Amino acid sequence: MFKKILIANRGEIALRIVRTCRDLGIKTVAVHSVVDKDSMHVRLADEAVCIGKSSIKNSYLNSFAILSAAEITNSDAIHPGAGFFSENYDFSSMVKKHKIKFIGPTSEQIKMFGDKITAKKLMKKNKFPVIPGSENYLKSIDEAIKVAKKIGYPVILKAGSGGGGKGIRVIKNQKELLSNYTIVKQEVKNSFGNDNVYLEKFFDNPRHIEIQIVADKNGKVIHLGERDCSIQRNKQKIIEETPSPSLSNSQRKKICNLVVKTIKKIGYESLGTVELLYKNQKFYFMEMNTRVQIEHTITERITGIDLIKQQIKIAAGQKINLNQKDVQFSGHSIQCRINAEDPLSFIPSPGRIEEYHSPGGPGVRIDSALYAGCVVPHQYDNLISKIIIYSRNRNEAILRLKRCLIEYVINGVKTNIPLHLKILNSKDYNKGSYHINWLDQFLSVNY
Amino acid sequence: MTDDLNDKNLLKNLLKAIKELTKVLKNSDFKKNTQNYNNLDEVRNKRIQIKHENAITSPMVGTVYLSPEPKAKNFIKQGQVIKKGDTLLIIEAMKTFNPIKAGKSGKIEKILVNDSEPVEYGQPLLVIK
């Protein structure tokens, strides 16, 4: 097992990893930018190294500084968290060359799945259904126009190495394609380091359902069920739940088994999430995420399995000590993502947290790096907290979630808590009848 | 409006204020920057104090970009005639790029910010006549 892990991330996910490392008795090293010097992941880690100025490019995407920090602290592994370098082939192979273990799949697997087009081709070859779209990355705006015409508007413009809703746009016509092409490319370059984009057919109101898998290097692959992440605004997940209210037990079993079978054939080690679109009882492969997901928490809640712990153990070369039949699913779990933004205009709201009080009680988990007096910088993501609710059934979980949203005190920045309450009070959400465009439509009708 | 702009004293004061602000912004001392962050309200108030009629103000805290990508041509230049709905600049805040569009047609009288510069909520960005 590793003796010391450097966590190349910030905010709640870095803190989440620090916590599991402590549970496993592993020492931790936090890295941080200038503006993050007093943040929670820095305070709770055993050691901390400042890796640069506050802009992402100069700090959390500064591979040389991060590797130097790992070297000087004698870390034997790097956990990339989610976002930043978590799905970056160049970074993971650099880490490997320095004889430090990258906690995740092999660099080759990151490259294979990280490249969305290669991944789609791979899944298609293994007889897994995929979304129609461009066969390769777009070389120019002219090519984009040609492909869009062929598959028919509306289309989705997507980043090759994207995630977290960044660098994705729904394009209704050629005029929108022209005005969005460069902006999306730039957004992608800033967030992920390269600017590959491609086009995909836009489905009318599908659901986003993803399957969590755990795989080790001995070829063992198990699934931990699905997550329904269809409540999205601007292609960004806001509320996730498991089990999905739209799947029957036999549908769930069928798709989970197909995913496990396909991943086994391809070969993979570490945590992985196979993201699917679900429409008219059919599933289509979108992409495979080769990192821990922001919403891994709800799977942990209903299975009782610590996913970060599994990820670290697999990276250390250990076998998965679980069999598929040992995985028990019980109850219902929902996660709300609390963002620092205006709940109506969605304008980002960075600033200083003046007052802070987090909810509690049975079945409540809060993953957040906030504390009274801390600063939410404008340079980074606006996700500031996650409320994870567990209850015996969906109705009780919704009631408990509403209680927590009302209890939560975050003063100093605006948050989307009022929006969450509106969603949870809506008829559609309570019935479980929603899809990935539901929230945008709900907002345009209700505001 | 036209009278106001012709008022030499007003213009002089404005220029002075802009110069002072530029000094604050060019301050690249880390420690001071962190202190500035701690004195967020103070800095913000100072910046908002400069009033411009017809100025488009920043709807958010973030980093302003005058061109769609580094080294590309700027969206607008001083003196340019623009139409309602044209993209004037981009503000990056919390990893999203938010295009700021013209609310009306007119001529770009003055651009009050520099590329890659931090902007505060309510800070005047440019003046459209």
Coordinates of C-alpha atoms in Angstrom, one line a residue:
Chain A
M1 CA 0.0 0.0 0.0
F2 CA 1.1 3.6 -0.6
K3 CA 2.7 5.5 2.2
K4 CA 2.0 9.0 1.0
I5 CA -0.4 10.3 -1.6
L6 CA -0.3 13.7 -3.2
I7 CA -3.7 15.0 -4.1
A8 CA -3.6 17.1 -7.3
N9 CA -6.9 18.9 -6.8
R10 CA -8.8 21.4 -4.6
G11 CA -12.1 22.0 -3.0
E12 CA -14.5 19.3 -1.8
I13 CA -13.1 16.4 -3.9
A14 CA -9.6 17.0 -2.6
L15 CA -11.0 17.0 0.9
R16 CA -13.0 13.8 0.2
I17 CA -9.8 12.0 -0.9
V18 CA -7.8 13.3 2.2
R19 CA -10.5 11.8 4.4
T20 CA -10.3 8.3 2.9
C21 CA -6.5 8.4 3.0
R22 CA -6.7 9.2 6.7
D23 CA -9.1 6.3 7.1
L24 CA -6.6 4.0 5.5
G25 CA -3.7 5.4 7.5
I26 CA -2.0 7.0 4.4
K27 CA -0.2 10.3 4.7
T28 CA -1.5 13.1 2.4
V29 CA 0.1 16.0 0.6
A30 CA -2.1 18.9 -0.6
V31 CA -1.1 21.2 -3.4
H32 CA -2.7 24.6 -3.7
S33 CA -2.6 27.9 -5.5
V34 CA -1.9 31.3 -3.8
V35 CA -5.6 32.1 -3.3
D36 CA -6.3 28.6 -1.9
K37 CA -3.6 28.8 0.9
D38 CA -6.2 28.7 3.7
S39 CA -8.6 26.2 2.1
M40 CA -9.9 23.1 3.9
H41 CA -8.0 20.5 1.8
V42 CA -4.7 22.3 2.7
R43 CA -5.6 22.5 6.4
L44 CA -6.5 18.9 6.8
A45 CA -3.7 17.3 4.8
D46 CA -0.4 16.3 6.5
E47 CA 1.7 18.5 4.2
A48 CA 1.0 21.2 1.8
V49 CA 2.9 22.7 -1.2
C50 CA 2.1 25.9 -3.0
I51 CA 2.3 25.2 -6.8
G52 CA 1.7 28.6 -8.3
K53 CA -0.4 31.7 -8.9
S54 CA -4.2 31.6 -8.7
S55 CA -5.1 31.0 -12.3
I56 CA -5.8 27.3 -13.1
K57 CA -3.1 27.2 -15.8
N58 CA -0.4 28.4 -13.3
S59 CA -1.4 26.0 -10.5
Y60 CA -3.7 23.0 -10.8
L61 CA -2.8 22.5 -14.5
N62 CA 0.9 23.1 -13.9
S63 CA 2.2 19.6 -14.3
F64 CA 5.9 20.5 -13.5
A65 CA 5.0 22.2 -10.3
I66 CA 2.8 19.3 -9.2
L67 CA 5.5 16.7 -10.1
S68 CA 8.1 18.7 -8.2
A69 CA 5.8 18.8 -5.2
A70 CA 5.5 15.0 -5.4
E71 CA 9.2 14.6 -5.6
I72 CA 10.2 16.9 -2.7
T73 CA 7.5 15.4 -0.4
N74 CA 8.5 11.8 -1.3
S75 CA 5.0 10.9 -2.4
D76 CA 4.6 7.5 -3.9
A77 CA 1.3 8.1 -5.6
I78 CA -0.7 11.0 -7.1
H79 CA -4.5 11.1 -6.8
P80 CA -5.8 13.5 -9.5
G81 CA -9.4 13.8 -8.1
A82 CA -12.0 14.9 -10.7
G83 CA -11.4 17.5 -13.3
F84 CA -7.9 19.1 -13.9
F85 CA -5.5 16.2 -14.7
S86 CA -7.8 13.3 -13.8
E87 CA -8.2 12.2 -17.4
N88 CA -5.0 13.6 -18.9
Y89 CA -2.8 11.1 -20.7
D90 CA 0.3 13.3 -20.9
F91 CA 0.1 14.0 -17.1
S92 CA -0.4 10.3 -16.2
S93 CA 2.4 9.1 -18.4
M94 CA 4.7 11.8 -16.9
V95 CA 3.8 10.7 -13.5
K96 CA 4.6 7.1 -14.4
K97 CA 8.0 8.1 -15.9
H98 CA 8.9 9.6 -12.5
K99 CA 8.1 6.2 -10.9
I100 CA 5.1 7.6 -9.0
K101 CA 1.8 5.8 -9.2
F102 CA -1.1 7.6 -10.9
I103 CA -4.2 6.6 -9.0
G104 CA -6.5 5.7 -11.9
P105 CA -6.3 3.5 -14.9
T106 CA -3.2 3.0 -17.0
S107 CA -2.1 5.9 -19.3
E108 CA -3.1 3.9 -22.3
Q109 CA -6.6 3.3 -21.0
I110 CA -6.9 7.0 -20.2
K111 CA -5.9 7.8 -23.8
M112 CA -8.3 5.2 -25.2
F113 CA -11.3 6.3 -23.3
G114 CA -10.3 9.9 -22.8
D115 CA -10.4 10.4 -26.5
K116 CA -14.2 10.4 -27.0
I117 CA -14.1 9.5 -30.6
T118 CA -11.7 6.5 -30.1
A119 CA -13.9 5.4 -27.2
K120 CA -17.0 5.5 -29.4
K121 CA -15.3 3.5 -32.1
L122 CA -14.1 0.9 -29.5
M123 CA -17.6 0.5 -28.0
K124 CA -19.2 0.2 -31.5
K125 CA -16.7 -2.5 -32.4
N126 CA -17.7 -4.4 -29.3
K127 CA -21.3 -4.2 -30.4
F128 CA -22.4 -1.6 -27.8
P129 CA -24.9 0.9 -29.2
V130 CA -23.5 4.5 -29.7
I131 CA -24.9 7.9 -30.6
P132 CA -24.7 8.9 -34.3
G133 CA -22.2 11.7 -34.9
S134 CA -18.9 12.8 -36.5
E135 CA -16.4 9.9 -37.1
N136 CA -13.4 12.1 -36.3
Y137 CA -12.6 15.4 -34.7
L138 CA -13.5 18.5 -36.6
K139 CA -10.7 20.1 -38.5
S140 CA -12.4 23.3 -39.3
I141 CA -15.6 25.2 -39.0
D142 CA -16.4 24.2 -42.6
E143 CA -16.2 20.6 -41.8
A144 CA -18.4 21.2 -38.7
I145 CA -21.0 22.7 -41.0
K146 CA -20.8 19.7 -43.4
V147 CA -21.2 17.1 -40.6
A148 CA -24.0 19.0 -38.9
K149 CA -25.9 19.1 -42.3
K150 CA -25.4 15.3 -42.7
I151 CA -26.7 14.2 -39.2
G152 CA -29.3 17.0 -39.2
Y153 CA -29.8 19.9 -36.7
P154 CA -30.1 20.1 -33.8
V155 CA -26.7 18.8 -32.9
I156 CA -24.4 18.9 -29.9
L157 CA -20.9 20.4 -30.1
K158 CA -18.7 18.5 -27.6
A159 CA -15.2 18.6 -26.2
G160 CA -13.0 15.5 -26.9
S161 CA -11.6 15.6 -23.4
G162 CA -14.5 17.3 -21.6
G163 CA -16.5 16.6 -18.5
G164 CA -18.6 18.4 -15.9
G165 CA -20.7 20.1 -18.5
K166 CA -17.8 22.3 -19.7
G167 CA -17.4 22.8 -23.5
I168 CA -20.8 21.4 -24.5
R169 CA -23.3 23.3 -26.6
V170 CA -26.6 22.4 -28.2
I171 CA -26.6 24.0 -31.7
K172 CA -29.9 24.5 -33.4
N173 CA -28.8 25.9 -36.7
Q174 CA -25.8 27.0 -38.8
K175 CA -25.8 30.5 -37.4
E176 CA -25.4 29.2 -33.8
L177 CA -22.7 26.8 -35.0
L178 CA -20.7 29.7 -36.4
S179 CA -21.0 31.9 -33.3
N180 CA -20.2 29.0 -30.8
Y181 CA -17.4 27.1 -32.5
T182 CA -14.5 29.3 -31.3
I183 CA -15.9 30.0 -27.9
V184 CA -16.4 26.3 -27.1
K185 CA -12.9 25.6 -28.4
Q186 CA -11.4 28.2 -26.1
E187 CA -13.4 27.0 -23.1
V188 CA -12.2 23.5 -23.7
K189 CA -8.6 24.6 -24.1
N190 CA -8.6 26.5 -20.8
S191 CA -10.3 23.7 -18.9
F192 CA -8.6 20.6 -20.3
G193 CA -5.5 21.7 -22.2
N194 CA -6.5 20.7 -25.7
D195 CA -9.2 22.0 -28.0
N196 CA -10.6 18.9 -29.9
V197 CA -14.3 19.1 -30.6
Y198 CA -16.8 16.9 -32.3
L199 CA -20.5 16.8 -33.2
E200 CA -23.2 14.4 -32.2
K201 CA -26.9 14.0 -33.0
F202 CA -29.1 15.7 -30.4
F203 CA -31.8 13.4 -29.0
D204 CA -35.1 14.8 -28.0
N205 CA -35.4 14.7 -24.3
P206 CA -33.5 11.6 -23.3
R207 CA -32.4 10.6 -19.8
H208 CA -28.8 10.5 -18.7
I209 CA -28.1 7.2 -17.0
E210 CA -24.6 6.1 -16.0
I211 CA -23.3 2.8 -14.8
Q212 CA -20.5 2.7 -12.1
I213 CA -18.0 0.0 -12.7
V214 CA -15.0 -1.2 -10.6
A215 CA -12.3 -3.2 -12.3
D216 CA -8.9 -4.6 -11.3
K217 CA -5.8 -5.5 -13.4
N218 CA -6.6 -9.2 -13.0
G219 CA -9.6 -8.7 -15.3
K220 CA -12.3 -8.7 -12.7
V221 CA -15.1 -6.2 -13.4
I222 CA -18.1 -5.6 -11.2
H223 CA -20.9 -2.9 -11.5
L224 CA -22.3 -0.9 -8.6
G225 CA -25.6 -0.1 -10.3
E226 CA -26.7 3.1 -12.1
R227 CA -27.1 6.8 -11.4
D228 CA -29.8 8.9 -13.0
C229 CA -28.2 12.4 -13.7
S230 CA -30.9 13.8 -15.9
I231 CA -31.6 17.0 -13.9
Q232 CA -29.2 19.3 -15.7
R233 CA -28.9 22.9 -16.5
N234 CA -26.7 23.9 -19.5
K235 CA -25.6 20.3 -19.7
Q236 CA -24.3 20.4 -16.2
K237 CA -25.6 17.9 -13.6
I238 CA -27.4 19.4 -10.7
I239 CA -29.3 16.6 -9.0
E240 CA -28.3 12.9 -9.2
E241 CA -30.2 9.9 -7.8
T242 CA -29.9 6.2 -7.5
P243 CA -31.7 4.0 -8.3
S244 CA -33.2 5.7 -11.4
P245 CA -37.0 6.0 -11.1
S246 CA -37.3 5.2 -14.7
L247 CA -35.8 1.7 -14.8
S248 CA -37.3 -1.7 -13.9
N249 CA -35.2 -4.3 -12.2
S250 CA -34.9 -6.4 -15.3
Q251 CA -33.8 -3.3 -17.5
R252 CA -31.3 -2.4 -14.8
K253 CA -29.8 -5.9 -14.7
K254 CA -29.7 -6.1 -18.5
I255 CA -27.8 -2.9 -19.1
C256 CA -25.4 -3.3 -16.1
N257 CA -24.5 -6.8 -17.3
L258 CA -24.0 -5.6 -20.9
V259 CA -21.6 -2.8 -19.6
V260 CA -19.6 -5.2 -17.5
K261 CA -19.4 -7.7 -20.4
T262 CA -18.2 -5.0 -22.8
I263 CA -15.6 -3.4 -20.4
K264 CA -14.3 -6.9 -19.6
K265 CA -13.7 -7.5 -23.4
I266 CA -12.0 -4.2 -23.8
G267 CA -9.8 -4.5 -20.7
Y268 CA -9.7 -1.9 -17.9
E269 CA -8.5 -1.3 -14.4
S270 CA -9.7 1.3 -11.8
L271 CA -13.1 3.1 -11.3
G272 CA -15.0 3.9 -14.4
T273 CA -18.4 5.4 -15.3
V274 CA -20.1 4.5 -18.5
E275 CA -22.4 7.4 -19.4
L276 CA -25.4 6.5 -21.5
L277 CA -28.4 8.3 -23.0
Y278 CA -31.7 6.5 -22.5
K279 CA -34.5 7.1 -24.9
N280 CA -37.5 4.9 -25.8
Q281 CA -36.3 2.0 -23.7
K282 CA -32.9 2.1 -25.6
F283 CA -29.4 2.9 -24.3
Y284 CA -26.7 4.7 -26.3
F285 CA -23.1 5.0 -25.2
M286 CA -21.9 8.6 -24.8
E287 CA -18.6 8.3 -23.0
M288 CA -16.6 6.5 -20.4
N289 CA -15.2 8.5 -17.5
T290 CA -12.0 7.1 -16.2
R291 CA -12.0 9.0 -12.9
V292 CA -14.0 9.2 -9.8
Q293 CA -17.3 11.1 -10.5
I294 CA -18.6 14.0 -8.4
E295 CA -21.8 11.9 -7.9
H296 CA -19.9 8.8 -6.8
T297 CA -21.3 9.6 -3.3
I298 CA -24.8 8.3 -3.9
T299 CA -23.5 4.9 -5.1
E300 CA -21.5 4.8 -1.9
R301 CA -24.6 5.5 0.1
I302 CA -26.7 2.6 -1.3
T303 CA -23.9 0.0 -1.6
G304 CA -21.9 0.9 1.5
I305 CA -18.7 0.8 -0.5
D306 CA -16.1 3.5 -0.3
L307 CA -15.2 4.1 -4.0
I308 CA -12.1 6.1 -3.3
K309 CA -10.8 3.3 -1.1
Q310 CA -11.4 0.8 -3.9
Q311 CA -9.7 3.1 -6.4
I312 CA -6.6 3.5 -4.2
K313 CA -6.4 -0.3 -3.4
I314 CA -6.7 -1.2 -7.1
A315 CA -3.9 1.4 -8.0
A316 CA -1.8 -0.3 -5.3
G317 CA -2.2 -3.6 -7.2
Q318 CA -4.7 -5.2 -4.9
K319 CA -7.5 -7.4 -6.1
I320 CA -11.1 -6.4 -5.6
N321 CA -12.3 -8.4 -2.6
L322 CA -16.0 -8.2 -3.7
N323 CA -18.0 -10.4 -6.0
Q324 CA -21.0 -9.1 -7.9
K325 CA -23.4 -11.1 -5.8
D326 CA -22.0 -9.5 -2.6
V327 CA -23.0 -6.1 -3.8
Q328 CA -26.2 -5.2 -2.0
F329 CA -28.3 -2.3 -3.1
S330 CA -30.6 -0.8 -0.4
G331 CA -32.7 2.3 -0.1
H332 CA -32.6 5.5 -2.2
S333 CA -29.9 8.2 -2.4
I334 CA -30.1 11.7 -3.9
Q335 CA -27.4 14.3 -4.3
C336 CA -27.9 18.1 -4.7
R337 CA -25.0 20.1 -6.1
I338 CA -24.8 23.5 -4.4
N339 CA -23.2 26.0 -6.7
A340 CA -22.1 29.6 -6.0
E341 CA -24.4 31.3 -8.5
D342 CA -27.5 33.4 -8.7
P343 CA -30.5 31.0 -8.6
L344 CA -32.3 32.9 -11.3
S345 CA -29.7 34.4 -13.6
F346 CA -27.1 31.8 -13.0
I347 CA -24.4 34.4 -12.9
P348 CA -21.4 33.0 -11.0
S349 CA -21.2 34.4 -7.4
P350 CA -17.7 34.1 -6.0
G351 CA -16.8 35.9 -2.7
R352 CA -16.3 35.4 1.0
I353 CA -18.5 33.0 3.1
E354 CA -19.7 35.2 6.0
E355 CA -21.8 32.6 7.8
Y356 CA -21.8 28.9 7.5
H357 CA -24.0 26.2 9.1
S358 CA -24.4 22.8 7.5
P359 CA -27.4 20.5 7.9
G360 CA -27.3 17.2 9.8
G361 CA -29.3 14.4 11.2
P362 CA -29.9 10.8 10.1
G363 CA -29.1 9.9 6.5
V364 CA -27.3 13.1 5.7
R365 CA -23.8 13.5 4.3
I366 CA -22.3 16.9 3.4
D367 CA -19.2 16.9 1.2
S368 CA -17.9 20.5 1.2
A369 CA -14.7 22.4 1.8
L370 CA -16.6 25.5 3.0
Y371 CA -16.2 27.1 6.4
A372 CA -17.2 30.5 7.8
G373 CA -14.7 33.1 6.6
C374 CA -13.3 31.1 3.6
V375 CA -13.1 32.6 0.2
V376 CA -14.8 31.1 -2.9
P377 CA -12.4 32.3 -5.7
H378 CA -13.6 33.3 -9.1
Q379 CA -10.9 31.3 -10.8
Y380 CA -12.3 27.9 -10.2
D381 CA -15.5 25.8 -10.5
N382 CA -18.6 27.1 -8.8
L383 CA -19.4 23.8 -7.0
I384 CA -19.1 24.5 -3.3
S385 CA -21.0 21.7 -1.6
K386 CA -22.8 18.5 -2.1
I387 CA -25.8 17.3 0.0
I388 CA -26.1 13.5 -0.1
I389 CA -29.3 12.1 1.3
Y390 CA -30.1 8.5 2.1
S391 CA -33.5 7.0 3.0
R392 CA -35.5 3.8 2.7
N393 CA -37.4 5.1 -0.3
R394 CA -37.5 7.9 -2.8
N395 CA -40.4 9.9 -1.1
E396 CA -38.6 10.0 2.2
A397 CA -35.4 10.9 0.6
I398 CA -37.0 13.9 -1.1
L399 CA -38.6 15.1 2.1
R400 CA -35.2 14.8 3.9
L401 CA -33.4 16.6 1.2
K402 CA -35.9 19.5 1.4
R403 CA -35.3 19.7 5.2
C404 CA -31.6 19.9 4.6
L405 CA -31.8 22.6 2.0
I406 CA -33.9 24.7 4.4
E407 CA -31.4 24.1 7.2
Y408 CA -28.4 25.0 5.2
V409 CA -26.9 28.4 5.9
I410 CA -24.4 29.8 3.4
N411 CA -24.2 33.6 3.6
G412 CA -21.8 35.8 1.6
V413 CA -22.3 34.3 -1.8
K414 CA -25.5 33.5 -3.7
T415 CA -26.3 29.8 -4.1
N416 CA -28.7 27.7 -6.1
I417 CA -30.5 26.3 -3.0
P418 CA -33.7 28.1 -3.9
L419 CA -33.6 26.4 -7.3
H420 CA -33.2 23.0 -5.8
L421 CA -36.2 23.6 -3.6
K422 CA -38.3 24.6 -6.6
I423 CA -37.2 21.4 -8.4
L424 CA -38.0 19.2 -5.4
N425 CA -41.4 20.8 -5.0
S426 CA -42.3 20.2 -8.7
K427 CA -44.8 17.5 -9.6
D428 CA -42.6 16.1 -12.3
Y429 CA -39.7 15.5 -10.0
N430 CA -41.8 13.9 -7.4
K431 CA -43.3 11.6 -10.1
G432 CA -39.8 10.9 -11.3
S433 CA -40.7 11.9 -14.9
Y434 CA -37.9 14.1 -16.1
H435 CA -35.2 14.1 -18.8
I436 CA -32.0 16.0 -19.5
N437 CA -33.8 19.0 -20.9
W438 CA -36.6 19.0 -18.3
L439 CA -34.9 21.7 -16.1
D440 CA -34.3 24.1 -18.9
Q441 CA -37.9 23.8 -20.0
F442 CA -39.1 24.1 -16.4
L443 CA -37.1 27.3 -16.0
S444 CA -38.4 28.8 -19.2
V445 CA -42.0 28.2 -18.2
N446 CA -41.7 29.2 -14.5
Y447 CA -39.5 32.3 -14.7
Chain B
M1 CA -24.8 63.6 -22.4
T2 CA -22.9 65.4 -25.1
D3 CA -22.5 68.4 -22.8
D4 CA -21.2 66.1 -20.1
L5 CA -18.6 64.7 -22.3
N6 CA -17.5 68.1 -23.4
D7 CA -16.9 69.1 -19.9
K8 CA -13.2 69.2 -19.7
N9 CA -13.0 68.9 -15.9
L10 CA -15.1 65.8 -15.9
L11 CA -12.9 64.1 -18.6
K12 CA -9.8 65.1 -16.7
N13 CA -11.1 63.6 -13.5
L14 CA -12.1 60.4 -15.3
L15 CA -8.7 60.0 -16.9
K16 CA -7.1 60.5 -13.5
A17 CA -9.3 57.9 -11.9
I18 CA -8.5 55.4 -14.7
K19 CA -4.7 56.0 -14.3
E20 CA -5.0 55.4 -10.5
L21 CA -7.0 52.2 -11.2
T22 CA -4.5 50.9 -13.7
K23 CA -1.8 51.4 -11.1
V24 CA -3.8 49.2 -8.7
L25 CA -4.3 46.6 -11.3
K26 CA -0.7 46.5 -12.4
N27 CA 0.3 45.7 -8.9
S28 CA 1.8 42.2 -9.3
D29 CA 3.0 41.8 -5.7
F30 CA 1.5 38.5 -4.4
K31 CA 1.1 39.5 -0.9
K32 CA -0.6 42.7 -1.8
N33 CA -2.8 40.8 -4.2
T34 CA -3.9 38.5 -1.4
Q35 CA -4.5 41.5 0.8
N36 CA -6.5 43.0 -2.0
Y37 CA -8.6 39.9 -2.0
N38 CA -9.2 40.3 1.7
N39 CA -10.2 43.9 1.1
L40 CA -12.5 42.9 -1.7
D41 CA -15.2 45.3 -0.8
E42 CA -12.8 48.2 -0.6
V43 CA -11.4 47.5 -4.0
R44 CA -14.8 46.9 -5.5
N45 CA -16.2 50.2 -4.2
K46 CA -13.2 52.1 -5.5
R47 CA -13.7 50.7 -9.0
I48 CA -17.4 51.3 -9.1
Q49 CA -17.0 54.9 -8.0
I50 CA -16.0 55.9 -11.5
K51 CA -19.3 56.6 -13.1
H52 CA -19.8 56.7 -16.8
E53 CA -23.1 57.4 -18.5
N54 CA -24.0 54.8 -21.1
A55 CA -21.3 52.5 -19.7
I56 CA -21.8 48.8 -19.9
T57 CA -21.0 47.4 -16.5
S58 CA -19.7 44.0 -15.6
P59 CA -22.5 41.6 -14.4
M60 CA -20.0 39.4 -12.5
V61 CA -16.6 39.1 -10.9
G62 CA -14.1 37.5 -13.2
T63 CA -11.4 37.9 -15.8
V64 CA -12.1 40.0 -19.0
Y65 CA -11.0 39.0 -22.5
L66 CA -11.2 41.3 -25.4
S67 CA -10.7 38.6 -28.1
P68 CA -12.3 35.2 -28.6
E69 CA -8.9 33.5 -28.2
P70 CA -5.4 34.5 -27.4
K71 CA -3.7 36.4 -30.3
A72 CA -7.0 36.6 -32.2
K73 CA -8.4 39.9 -33.3
N74 CA -10.4 41.8 -30.6
F75 CA -14.2 41.7 -30.8
I76 CA -14.3 45.5 -30.9
K77 CA -12.1 48.6 -31.2
Q78 CA -12.6 52.1 -30.2
G79 CA -14.7 54.1 -32.7
Q80 CA -16.2 51.0 -34.2
V81 CA -20.0 51.0 -35.0
I82 CA -21.7 48.0 -33.5
K83 CA -25.2 46.5 -33.7
K84 CA -27.4 45.4 -30.8
G85 CA -26.6 41.8 -29.9
D86 CA -22.9 41.9 -31.1
T87 CA -20.4 40.3 -28.7
L88 CA -18.3 43.0 -27.1
L89 CA -16.0 41.0 -24.8
I90 CA -16.0 37.8 -22.8
I91 CA -15.9 37.5 -19.0
E92 CA -14.5 34.3 -17.5
A93 CA -15.9 33.5 -14.1
M94 CA -15.7 30.2 -12.3
K95 CA -14.5 28.4 -15.5
T96 CA -17.4 29.6 -17.7
F97 CA -16.9 32.0 -20.6
N98 CA -19.8 34.5 -20.6
P99 CA -20.1 36.6 -23.8
I100 CA -21.1 40.2 -23.0
K101 CA -23.4 41.5 -25.8
A102 CA -24.4 44.9 -26.8
G103 CA -27.9 45.9 -25.5
K104 CA -28.2 48.6 -28.2
S105 CA -26.6 49.7 -31.4
G106 CA -24.1 52.5 -31.4
K107 CA -20.4 53.5 -31.5
I108 CA -17.7 52.3 -29.2
E109 CA -16.7 55.5 -27.4
K110 CA -14.2 54.0 -25.1
I111 CA -12.9 50.6 -23.8
L112 CA -12.2 50.9 -20.1
V113 CA -10.6 47.5 -19.5
N114 CA -7.5 45.7 -20.7
D115 CA -7.3 42.1 -21.9
S116 CA -6.9 39.4 -19.2
E117 CA -7.6 41.9 -16.4
P118 CA -9.7 41.1 -13.3
V119 CA -13.0 42.9 -13.2
E120 CA -15.4 43.5 -10.3
Y121 CA -19.2 43.4 -10.2
G122 CA -20.6 46.6 -11.5
Q123 CA -17.3 47.9 -12.9
P124 CA -17.7 49.9 -16.1
L125 CA -16.3 47.9 -19.1
L126 CA -16.9 50.2 -22.1
V127 CA -18.9 53.2 -23.2
I128 CA -21.3 53.0 -26.1
K129 CA -22.6 56.2 -27.6

